[in-house]
């Protein structure tokens, strides 16, 4: 279960339609009224599709590993409300929190896909601020390497808002010069910011861990890809990314089952150790007393049958006399 987020016109609806197997760029000729309905057509805000683990991992050529492809699940992906970025950090934080909470519907959101339009102003600043919200810490540096003010308090800094995030730098079909600046390719800049934020987040949690260390903590999974909804570029990488939240969800479920089995094992062990063992003499007396009870029961049944026999013989005798 996941959600697609991003600014307006960043490609969220196009990605949803691609996941549904539709072509978001195919024009609909006319409506029943004779008017072009390409703009008025209602958006498909969710996709419910069958998904199966890939037969081979994308790194199969360099690593001798492949995913178990026996499991198939229903993949539910919905479109979150578009962000409206402002310089006020609290407003952006409220938008992120609102989107994630509204999509859960009482269920946990397993992954987030963040669509980024490289043509946006201050795209790196927006990315930095969003990552700080998703993966809070007290020492997250900004894109210039300094620690900005107004960071999350100690109470707010905690577990990540999502364990699995895929960042899609969209519109790769545009002129490559539009996705580069003096600091280098945008994807490399995004990857650099992600590495900084995750490093600070992990460092914070390492300090906060209790003794002995909590082995249940997992570093967040954040992957960055380029994409083009026009040419379906990056969709294969996205489908491979879905493996991470699925396996994480499966791991959590197995951990819960293992913990339940551990508690049951402890309870049975305590119960068996505290249970009183029947003494041998009592056991033998109980076993020897069972045949007597059985004999008494058989004698009663025999006596009842004899009485019924006598009654039948008496009735036959009376009938013969008549």
CSV table of C-alpha atoms in Angstrom, one decimal:
chain,number,residue,atom,x,y,z
A,1,UNK,CA,0.0,0.0,0.0
A,2,UNK,CA,1.6,3.2,-1.1
A,3,UNK,CA,1.0,6.9,-2.1
A,4,UNK,CA,2.3,9.1,-4.8
A,5,UNK,CA,3.1,12.7,-3.8
A,6,UNK,CA,4.5,15.8,-5.4
A,7,UNK,CA,3.8,19.3,-6.5
A,8,UNK,CA,1.1,20.1,-9.0
A,9,UNK,CA,1.7,18.9,-12.6
A,10,UNK,CA,4.7,16.8,-11.5
A,11,UNK,CA,3.3,13.6,-13.2
A,12,UNK,CA,1.4,11.9,-10.3
A,13,UNK,CA,-1.8,11.2,-12.3
A,14,UNK,CA,0.2,10.1,-15.4
A,15,UNK,CA,2.1,7.6,-13.2
A,16,UNK,CA,-1.2,6.3,-11.7
A,17,UNK,CA,-2.5,5.7,-15.3
A,18,UNK,CA,0.7,4.1,-16.4
A,19,UNK,CA,0.4,1.7,-13.4
A,20,UNK,CA,-3.2,0.9,-14.5
A,21,UNK,CA,-2.0,0.1,-18.0
A,22,UNK,CA,-3.4,3.2,-19.6
A,23,UNK,CA,-1.7,5.8,-21.8
A,24,UNK,CA,-2.1,9.2,-20.2
A,25,UNK,CA,-1.0,10.9,-23.4
A,26,UNK,CA,-3.7,9.3,-25.7
A,27,UNK,CA,-6.2,11.9,-26.6
A,28,UNK,CA,-9.9,11.1,-26.4
A,29,UNK,CA,-11.5,12.2,-29.6
A,30,UNK,CA,-14.9,13.4,-28.4
A,31,UNK,CA,-17.4,13.0,-25.7
A,32,UNK,CA,-21.0,12.1,-26.2
A,33,UNK,CA,-21.8,15.9,-26.5
A,34,UNK,CA,-19.2,16.3,-29.3
A,35,UNK,CA,-16.6,18.1,-27.2
A,36,UNK,CA,-13.1,17.2,-26.5
A,37,UNK,CA,-13.0,15.7,-23.0
A,38,UNK,CA,-9.2,15.4,-22.7
A,39,UNK,CA,-9.3,18.1,-20.0
A,40,UNK,CA,-12.6,17.4,-18.3
A,41,UNK,CA,-12.1,13.7,-17.9
A,42,UNK,CA,-12.2,12.7,-14.3
A,43,UNK,CA,-8.8,11.7,-12.9
A,44,UNK,CA,-8.1,8.1,-11.8
A,45,UNK,CA,-6.7,8.7,-8.4
A,46,UNK,CA,-5.8,5.1,-7.5
A,47,UNK,CA,-4.5,1.9,-9.0
A,48,UNK,CA,-5.2,-1.6,-7.7
A,49,UNK,CA,-3.1,-4.0,-9.7
A,50,UNK,CA,-1.7,-7.5,-9.2
A,51,UNK,CA,2.0,-7.5,-8.5
A,52,UNK,CA,4.5,-10.3,-8.3
A,53,UNK,CA,8.1,-10.4,-7.2
A,54,UNK,CA,10.5,-10.1,-10.1
A,55,UNK,CA,12.0,-13.4,-11.4
A,56,UNK,CA,15.4,-11.8,-11.3
A,57,UNK,CA,16.7,-8.9,-9.4
A,58,UNK,CA,18.0,-5.9,-11.5
A,59,UNK,CA,21.5,-6.5,-10.0
A,60,UNK,CA,21.5,-10.2,-11.1
A,61,UNK,CA,24.4,-9.7,-13.5
A,62,UNK,CA,26.8,-8.6,-10.7
A,63,UNK,CA,25.3,-10.5,-7.7
A,64,UNK,CA,24.2,-14.1,-7.7
A,65,UNK,CA,20.9,-13.4,-6.0
A,66,UNK,CA,17.3,-13.5,-7.2
A,67,UNK,CA,14.0,-12.8,-5.4
A,68,UNK,CA,11.6,-15.6,-4.6
A,69,UNK,CA,8.8,-15.1,-7.2
A,70,UNK,CA,6.2,-17.4,-5.6
A,71,UNK,CA,4.3,-14.7,-3.8
A,72,UNK,CA,1.8,-12.4,-5.6
A,73,UNK,CA,0.0,-9.5,-3.9
A,74,UNK,CA,-2.5,-6.7,-4.7
A,75,UNK,CA,-0.6,-3.4,-5.0
A,76,UNK,CA,-2.7,-0.4,-4.0
A,77,UNK,CA,-1.3,3.0,-5.0
A,78,UNK,CA,-3.2,6.2,-4.5
A,79,UNK,CA,-2.5,9.8,-5.5
A,80,UNK,CA,-2.0,12.3,-2.7
A,81,UNK,CA,-3.1,15.9,-2.7
A,82,UNK,CA,-0.6,18.1,-4.5
A,83,UNK,CA,1.9,20.0,-2.4
A,84,UNK,CA,2.0,23.8,-2.4
A,85,UNK,CA,5.5,24.7,-1.3
A,86,UNK,CA,6.2,27.7,0.8
A,87,UNK,CA,9.2,29.0,2.6
A,88,UNK,CA,7.4,28.3,5.9
A,89,UNK,CA,8.7,24.9,7.1
A,90,UNK,CA,5.7,24.3,9.4
A,91,UNK,CA,3.3,24.6,6.4
A,92,UNK,CA,5.2,22.0,4.4
A,93,UNK,CA,5.4,19.7,7.3
A,94,UNK,CA,1.6,19.9,7.8
A,95,UNK,CA,1.1,19.1,4.1
A,96,UNK,CA,3.3,16.0,4.3
A,97,UNK,CA,1.7,14.8,7.5
A,98,UNK,CA,-1.8,15.4,6.1
A,99,UNK,CA,-1.1,13.5,2.9
A,100,UNK,CA,0.4,10.4,4.7
A,101,UNK,CA,-2.4,10.3,7.3
A,102,UNK,CA,-5.2,10.7,4.9
A,103,UNK,CA,-3.9,7.9,2.7
A,104,UNK,CA,-3.5,5.4,5.4
A,105,UNK,CA,-7.2,5.0,6.2
A,106,UNK,CA,-6.3,3.1,9.4
A,107,UNK,CA,-3.7,1.1,7.6
A,108,UNK,CA,0.0,1.7,7.4
A,109,UNK,CA,1.5,3.2,4.3
A,110,UNK,CA,4.2,0.9,3.2
A,111,UNK,CA,5.9,3.2,0.7
A,112,UNK,CA,6.0,6.7,-0.8
A,113,UNK,CA,6.7,7.7,-4.4
A,114,UNK,CA,7.8,11.4,-4.6
A,115,UNK,CA,7.5,12.9,-8.1
A,116,UNK,CA,9.8,15.8,-8.7
A,117,UNK,CA,9.5,18.3,-11.6
A,118,UNK,CA,13.1,19.4,-12.4
A,119,UNK,CA,11.7,22.7,-13.8
A,120,UNK,CA,10.6,23.8,-10.3
A,121,UNK,CA,12.3,26.7,-8.6
A,122,UNK,CA,14.4,25.8,-5.6
A,123,UNK,CA,14.0,22.1,-6.3
A,124,UNK,CA,16.9,21.1,-4.1
A,125,UNK,CA,15.7,23.2,-1.3
A,126,UNK,CA,12.3,21.7,-1.5
A,127,UNK,CA,13.8,18.2,-1.6
A,128,UNK,CA,16.0,19.0,1.4
A,129,UNK,CA,13.1,20.2,3.5
A,130,UNK,CA,10.9,17.3,2.6
A,131,UNK,CA,13.5,14.7,3.5
A,132,UNK,CA,14.1,16.5,6.8
A,133,UNK,CA,10.4,16.0,7.5
A,134,UNK,CA,10.3,12.3,6.5
A,135,UNK,CA,13.6,11.4,8.2
A,136,UNK,CA,13.9,13.7,11.2
A,137,UNK,CA,17.1,14.3,13.1
A,138,UNK,CA,18.8,17.1,15.0
A,139,UNK,CA,21.8,17.4,12.8
A,140,UNK,CA,20.5,17.2,9.2
A,141,UNK,CA,22.6,19.6,7.1
A,142,UNK,CA,21.2,21.6,4.3
A,143,UNK,CA,22.4,21.6,0.7
A,144,UNK,CA,25.2,24.0,1.6
A,145,UNK,CA,26.5,21.6,4.3
A,146,UNK,CA,25.4,23.8,7.3
A,147,UNK,CA,22.9,23.0,9.9
A,148,UNK,CA,19.8,25.3,9.5
A,149,UNK,CA,17.8,26.6,12.3
A,150,UNK,CA,14.3,25.7,13.1
A,151,UNK,CA,14.9,21.9,13.0
A,152,UNK,CA,12.6,19.4,14.7
A,153,UNK,CA,12.7,19.3,18.5
A,154,UNK,CA,13.9,16.3,20.4
A,155,UNK,CA,10.3,15.2,20.9
A,156,UNK,CA,9.6,15.4,17.2
A,157,UNK,CA,12.8,13.6,16.1
A,158,UNK,CA,12.0,10.0,16.0
A,159,UNK,CA,11.2,7.2,13.6
A,160,UNK,CA,10.9,8.0,9.9
A,161,UNK,CA,7.4,8.8,8.5
A,162,UNK,CA,8.0,6.2,5.9
A,163,UNK,CA,10.5,3.3,5.7
A,164,UNK,CA,10.6,3.2,1.9
A,165,UNK,CA,10.8,6.2,-0.4
A,166,UNK,CA,11.3,6.3,-4.2
A,167,UNK,CA,12.2,9.7,-5.7
A,168,UNK,CA,11.4,10.0,-9.4
A,169,UNK,CA,13.0,13.0,-11.1
A,170,UNK,CA,10.4,13.2,-13.9
A,171,UNK,CA,10.3,14.6,-17.4
A,172,UNK,CA,13.5,13.0,-18.6
A,173,UNK,CA,12.2,13.4,-22.1
A,174,UNK,CA,12.9,17.1,-21.8
A,175,UNK,CA,16.1,18.7,-23.2
A,176,UNK,CA,18.9,17.4,-21.0
A,177,UNK,CA,20.2,20.9,-20.6
A,178,UNK,CA,17.0,21.7,-18.7
A,179,UNK,CA,17.9,19.2,-16.0
A,180,UNK,CA,21.4,20.4,-15.4
A,181,UNK,CA,23.0,23.5,-13.9
A,182,UNK,CA,26.4,24.7,-12.8
A,183,UNK,CA,26.4,22.2,-9.9
A,184,UNK,CA,26.1,19.1,-12.2
A,185,UNK,CA,23.2,16.8,-13.2
A,186,UNK,CA,20.1,17.2,-11.0
A,187,UNK,CA,19.9,13.5,-10.2
A,188,UNK,CA,23.4,13.5,-8.7
A,189,UNK,CA,22.5,16.5,-6.6
A,190,UNK,CA,19.4,14.8,-5.4
A,191,UNK,CA,21.3,11.6,-4.6
A,192,UNK,CA,23.9,13.7,-2.6
A,193,UNK,CA,21.2,15.4,-0.5
A,194,UNK,CA,19.5,12.0,0.2
A,195,UNK,CA,22.8,10.5,1.4
A,196,UNK,CA,23.4,13.4,3.7
A,197,UNK,CA,19.9,13.3,5.3
A,198,UNK,CA,19.9,9.5,5.7
A,199,UNK,CA,23.4,9.6,7.2
A,200,UNK,CA,22.3,12.1,9.8
A,201,UNK,CA,19.1,10.2,10.5
A,202,UNK,CA,21.0,7.0,11.1
A,203,UNK,CA,23.6,8.7,13.2
A,204,UNK,CA,20.8,10.2,15.4
A,205,UNK,CA,19.2,6.8,16.0
A,206,UNK,CA,22.5,5.1,16.8
A,207,UNK,CA,22.9,7.6,19.6
A,208,UNK,CA,19.3,7.1,20.8
A,209,UNK,CA,19.5,3.3,20.8
A,210,UNK,CA,19.3,1.7,24.2
A,211,UNK,CA,21.7,-0.9,25.6
A,212,UNK,CA,21.6,-3.6,24.3
A,213,UNK,CA,21.1,-2.2,20.8
A,214,UNK,CA,17.7,-2.6,19.3
A,215,UNK,CA,18.1,-4.9,16.2
A,216,UNK,CA,14.6,-4.1,15.0
A,217,UNK,CA,15.7,-0.7,13.6
A,218,UNK,CA,16.3,-0.6,9.9
A,219,UNK,CA,17.8,2.3,7.9
A,220,UNK,CA,15.2,3.8,5.6
A,221,UNK,CA,15.3,2.7,1.9
A,222,UNK,CA,15.6,5.8,-0.4
A,223,UNK,CA,16.2,5.3,-4.1
A,224,UNK,CA,16.5,8.0,-6.8
A,225,UNK,CA,15.6,7.4,-10.4
A,226,UNK,CA,15.0,9.5,-13.5
A,227,UNK,CA,11.6,8.9,-15.2
A,228,UNK,CA,9.6,9.8,-18.2
A,229,UNK,CA,5.9,9.0,-18.2
A,230,UNK,CA,5.8,9.8,-22.0
A,231,UNK,CA,8.2,6.9,-22.8
A,232,UNK,CA,7.6,4.8,-19.7
A,233,UNK,CA,11.2,5.3,-18.7
A,234,UNK,CA,12.0,4.4,-15.1
A,235,UNK,CA,8.9,2.3,-14.6
A,236,UNK,CA,10.9,-0.9,-14.5
A,237,UNK,CA,13.0,0.5,-11.8
A,238,UNK,CA,9.9,1.5,-9.9
A,239,UNK,CA,8.5,-2.0,-10.1
A,240,UNK,CA,11.8,-3.3,-8.8
A,241,UNK,CA,11.6,-0.8,-5.9
A,242,UNK,CA,8.2,-2.2,-4.9
A,243,UNK,CA,10.1,-5.3,-3.8
A,244,UNK,CA,11.7,-3.5,-0.9
A,245,UNK,CA,8.5,-2.4,0.9
A,246,UNK,CA,7.0,-5.9,0.2
A,247,UNK,CA,10.0,-7.7,1.8
A,248,UNK,CA,10.1,-5.2,4.7
A,249,UNK,CA,6.4,-5.8,5.3
A,250,UNK,CA,7.0,-9.6,5.1
A,251,UNK,CA,9.9,-9.3,7.5
A,252,UNK,CA,7.8,-7.4,10.0
A,253,UNK,CA,5.0,-10.0,9.8
A,254,UNK,CA,7.5,-12.8,10.4
A,255,UNK,CA,9.0,-10.9,13.4
A,256,UNK,CA,5.5,-10.6,14.9
A,257,UNK,CA,4.8,-14.3,14.4
A,258,UNK,CA,8.2,-15.1,15.8
A,259,UNK,CA,7.5,-13.0,18.9
A,260,UNK,CA,4.1,-14.6,19.3
A,261,UNK,CA,5.8,-18.1,19.2
A,262,UNK,CA,8.4,-16.9,21.7
A,263,UNK,CA,5.7,-15.9,24.1
A,264,UNK,CA,3.8,-19.1,23.7
A,265,UNK,CA,7.1,-21.1,24.2
A,266,UNK,CA,7.7,-19.2,27.5
A,267,UNK,CA,4.2,-19.7,28.7
A,268,UNK,CA,4.2,-23.5,28.0
A,269,UNK,CA,7.6,-23.8,29.6
A,270,UNK,CA,6.4,-22.0,32.7
A,271,UNK,CA,3.2,-24.1,32.8
A,272,UNK,CA,5.0,-27.4,32.5
A,273,UNK,CA,7.6,-26.5,35.1
A,274,UNK,CA,4.9,-25.4,37.6
A,275,UNK,CA,2.5,-28.3,36.9
A,276,UNK,CA,2.2,-31.0,39.6
A,277,UNK,CA,3.1,-34.5,38.5
A,278,UNK,CA,0.6,-37.3,39.5
A,279,UNK,CA,2.3,-39.7,42.0
A,280,UNK,CA,2.8,-43.3,40.7
A,281,UNK,CA,0.5,-44.8,43.4
A,282,UNK,CA,-2.4,-42.5,42.6
A,283,UNK,CA,-1.9,-43.2,38.9
A,284,UNK,CA,-2.0,-47.0,39.4
A,285,UNK,CA,-5.1,-46.8,41.7
A,286,UNK,CA,-6.9,-44.7,39.1
A,287,UNK,CA,-6.0,-47.2,36.4
A,288,UNK,CA,-7.1,-50.2,38.4
A,289,UNK,CA,-10.3,-48.6,39.4
A,290,UNK,CA,-11.5,-48.1,35.9
A,291,UNK,CA,-12.3,-51.8,35.2
A,292,UNK,CA,-14.5,-51.9,38.3
A,293,UNK,CA,-16.5,-49.0,37.1
A,294,UNK,CA,-16.8,-50.7,33.7
A,295,UNK,CA,-18.0,-54.0,35.3
A,296,UNK,CA,-20.6,-52.2,37.4
A,297,UNK,CA,-21.9,-50.5,34.3
A,298,UNK,CA,-22.1,-53.7,32.3
A,299,UNK,CA,-24.0,-55.5,35.2
A,300,UNK,CA,-26.6,-52.7,35.3
A,301,UNK,CA,-27.2,-53.0,31.5
A,302,UNK,CA,-27.5,-56.8,31.8
A,303,UNK,CA,-30.0,-56.5,34.6
A,304,UNK,CA,-32.0,-54.0,32.6
A,305,UNK,CA,-32.1,-56.3,29.5
A,306,UNK,CA,-33.2,-59.3,31.7
A,307,UNK,CA,-36.1,-57.2,33.1
A,308,UNK,CA,-37.2,-56.2,29.5
A,309,UNK,CA,-37.0,-59.9,28.5
A,310,UNK,CA,-39.2,-61.0,31.4
A,311,UNK,CA,-41.8,-58.3,30.5
A,312,UNK,CA,-41.9,-59.5,26.9
A,313,UNK,CA,-42.3,-63.1,27.9
A,314,UNK,CA,-45.2,-62.1,30.2
A,315,UNK,CA,-47.0,-60.3,27.4
A,316,UNK,CA,-46.6,-63.3,25.0
A,317,UNK,CA,-48.1,-65.6,27.7
A,318,UNK,CA,-51.1,-63.3,28.2
A,319,UNK,CA,-51.7,-63.1,24.4
A,320,UNK,CA,-51.6,-66.9,24.1
A,321,UNK,CA,-54.2,-67.3,26.9
A,322,UNK,CA,-56.5,-64.9,25.0
